[in-house]
Amino acid sequence: MPLSNVMVVDDEPDIRLLVSMALKKLGGLTVRAEASGASALEALSGGYRPDIILLDVMMPGLDGMQTLAAIRKLPDHQDTPVCFFTAKVMPDELERWQRLGVSRILSKPFSPATLVAQIKEAWESCQKT
Amino acid sequence: MKGSLGRTLECLSHLREQLFGTWYPVTLTVIGLLSLSLSAGLALHMRSQEQRAWDKSVEQALVQHGKHIQDSLTGIEDELRAAGHVMGHAPQLNQSYFDAIASDKLKYYFGIAWVDLRHAAQPIEKGCITIGPGTHYVVRFQVNQRGAHNLVGVDLSCDHVRAAAMTAALRTGQIQSAGLVNLYQGNMPGLIAALPIWHANAPEQPAGVLLAALEFETIIDRLRGELINSSRYDLQIVDASQPGAPRLYPLQAPAQGMPFLKTDLTFAGRRLQLQLRPGLEKLRERDSYLPVAIFGVGLTVTLLLLLLLHSQVISRKRAEILSIVRSDDLVDRENRLAALFNHATIGIIRCDNKGRILQANRAAANMLSCPETALLGQEIPSLFDPRSEARLRNHRQDRIPYVSELQLNSMNGELIPVTVQILPLRSPSGEPYSWMLLEDLRDVRHAERMKMQFISTVSHELRTPLTVIRSSVELLSLETLSEDAKILLQATESNVDRLQHLINNLLDMEQLQIGALSLTQKTHDIRPVLLNVLELVEPLMAQKHLKTRFELPKNPVIAHVDDERLLQVLVNLLSNAIKFSPPAATISLSAKAENDYTRLVIEDQGPGIPEGFRSRLFQPFAQADGDDNRRWGGSGLGLYISNNLVKRMGGRITLDSEPGQGACFNVLLPADEAVSAATVLE
């Protein structure tokens, strides 16, 4: 089954717009964008099941880490691949994230084409395992 | 030598202080006055002693002189009387008999004559003698050789007879002039002695008179040489039996003072007197210089003492003033130094040659969070953390100035970064000691952290909008657009790239400086990276029509690197080479294995790196000159980051460049993990 459904969580409307547009236009994917960790959790617990989730790390309210922890507590989403979106990667954080089951770290700024390729790659590697 | 003299003077001065104390000037004055009065007294005493001795000698001389004159006079009188006696008993009393007797008596006399009165009724002239009539006789005496006539009457029998004879003679006009009969008159210095002769055959009247002219000059001259130097005084003989004591000798005497010595003489029953009066040169010649010399010495000593006193007083005064000035100056200097020491913001510690603290200022105490006094006696190295302590203990032995960044171990447990500067010195006595200056680096470190924080925040905040712009441009370029719109989009894209590159560099620098940059190194063939790099810079090369000279090695090129970071380094170096190459030039890239390292060489044909810039080449924000900066763009971070990345991977970048002959960068990469680890540790 190919990748088709992606959830994007970012507090920046422009980023949400661009990521959604890139994934739709370049990847032919269906995208649901949420502005905060809380609304994402609400959607997920409401029965929405994306193939992969893109989480911005630095968000007001629930940040990427907290949101991820909450997602993993949802029974349906313990294995859903999650990618982190960040402008700044600290080496110690990287390790922690990987331990928590972050499939991939996507850095800002990104090129739309690269982003689509990276997301597909991440999803595929998750499928293999 | 000078020192020992100085010490001697010091000792003397000290001794003087001990002996006299503050009474020194008074003592000096008293000694001066004493010496003056002593010398004056001694001089006066000697002067009077001398005077007395002189007076005594003169008195003795005079007495002796008088005795001699008296002897002569007595001798003459005796001879005359003896001659008179002989003539009184002469068988034939006449001139020839007299001549026979008197011939050997002439030595004391001017003249000696016999006047026969038995046949002379009228005054007669006989030889040089004129004799009046009667029983009285007045003698006119012609002085031989001198030519002057002198009337001299001499009565050797008795005064009243002679006086009456004189009066009668004057009355009768038988004599030319008369007066009281003097032993001496006129300018002849002498006296006439007349002795009446009674012949035994006619004893009733004198037969004649024996006349003798005596000359004092002859008598005194004979004595003078023997006894008295007459220039010292005036020797006079006066007739003491006459009123007013007329002078008999010398004829012309200078009017001098009163006689101070006298001795009596007698001649033929008349009283004469030998007198000494002060002469012109008397005192002057007899004067001794000794009293004057003594007084002079005393005066000199007094003057010298006064001079010494003066100089002592002056020098003491000067010393007092100087000591006041000096002590003021010292106090002032001390105060200034103390103010500097106490209020300096850097920590200042003085310690002995064993590193023990002798003195510490407030700033040093504040850094160590303890009172200043608590630091005294402590060992310097013990104030630092163990690593710094070891370094300091190693240093102390060589005692050369030392500067280093170390960490203080504050009493409250805080580690304080400081710049330590040790200045070894020697005290005037040769004792080694040192000053240690501590500059607190906490604020500097804080500022550095703030700077990095600022860069981090700014970079992060720039990245988000940049992402939006970049993605938008990329998505937009997929749309159908006019040619102009495409050109504008390209311009936007390339500038976004440039901005992104700068931000990436800033973030890398921050990560490198705080040591937070993570690398993923593996030992593998890096040929794919090299190919990738060439691919990436191809568009830039094409723009300037540059050629690449690169032969891909046939064997694997093994290095222990982080591929992405190596790519970044090579792109940086090649971008620089491209930037500085003239159009249509060649850029070469080569790779070869060398023992533990793999050497990559990037060579261009640009202007090369100026000599003066090489030392700054790998520093952040470095550019050869401002002109290039504008011409070529770039932040000046590329080489700094590249160099640090390669270092972190365990390699190094070196430059081989001659100005005008292009630049040649050598990138040495570790061949395996062990080499990398060893190099990084170094």
CSV table of C-alpha atoms in Angstrom, one decimal, chain A residues 12 14-15 18 21-22 25-26 58 86-91 94 107-114, chain B residues 456 460 463-464 466-472 474-475 478-479 500 504 507 510-511 514 516-518:
chain,number,residue,atom,x,y,z
A,12,GLU,CA,3.2,28.5,11.5
A,14,ASP,CA,2.7,29.5,6.1
A,15,ILE,CA,4.7,26.4,6.8
A,18,LEU,CA,3.6,25.2,1.9
A,21,MET,CA,0.9,22.2,-1.1
A,22,ALA,CA,4.3,20.5,-1.8
A,25,LYS,CA,1.4,18.9,-5.7
A,26,LEU,CA,4.7,17.0,-5.8
A,58,MET,CA,9.1,24.1,18.7
A,86,THR,CA,13.1,21.5,13.2
A,87,ALA,CA,15.3,24.5,12.5
A,88,LYS,CA,17.8,23.5,15.1
A,89,VAL,CA,19.1,20.1,16.0
A,90,MET,CA,21.1,19.5,19.2
A,91,PRO,CA,23.1,16.3,19.3
A,94,LEU,CA,18.8,13.8,18.5
A,107,SER,CA,15.5,20.2,8.9
A,108,LYS,CA,14.3,23.6,8.1
A,109,PRO,CA,14.6,25.2,5.6
A,110,PHE,CA,13.6,22.5,3.3
A,111,SER,CA,13.2,22.2,-0.4
A,112,PRO,CA,9.7,20.9,-1.3
A,113,ALA,CA,11.0,18.2,-3.6
A,114,THR,CA,13.5,17.0,-1.0
B,456,SER,CA,21.4,31.1,17.6
B,460,HIS,CA,16.5,30.2,14.0
B,463,ARG,CA,15.2,30.0,9.1
B,464,THR,CA,11.4,29.8,9.3
B,466,LEU,CA,13.4,31.5,4.7
B,467,THR,CA,11.8,28.1,4.5
B,468,VAL,CA,8.6,29.7,3.5
B,469,ILE,CA,10.2,31.8,0.8
B,470,ARG,CA,12.3,29.0,-0.5
B,471,SER,CA,9.5,26.5,-0.7
B,472,SER,CA,7.2,29.1,-2.3
B,474,GLU,CA,10.3,26.3,-5.7
B,475,LEU,CA,6.6,25.5,-5.9
B,478,LEU,CA,6.5,24.5,-11.2
B,479,GLU,CA,3.8,26.7,-12.5
B,500,GLN,CA,20.6,30.3,3.8
B,504,ASN,CA,24.0,27.8,8.0
B,507,LEU,CA,24.9,28.2,13.1
B,510,GLU,CA,28.1,28.7,17.0
B,511,GLN,CA,28.0,24.9,17.2
B,514,ILE,CA,30.2,25.8,22.0
B,516,ALA,CA,28.0,21.2,20.2
B,517,LEU,CA,28.6,20.2,16.6
B,518,SER,CA,28.0,16.5,16.1
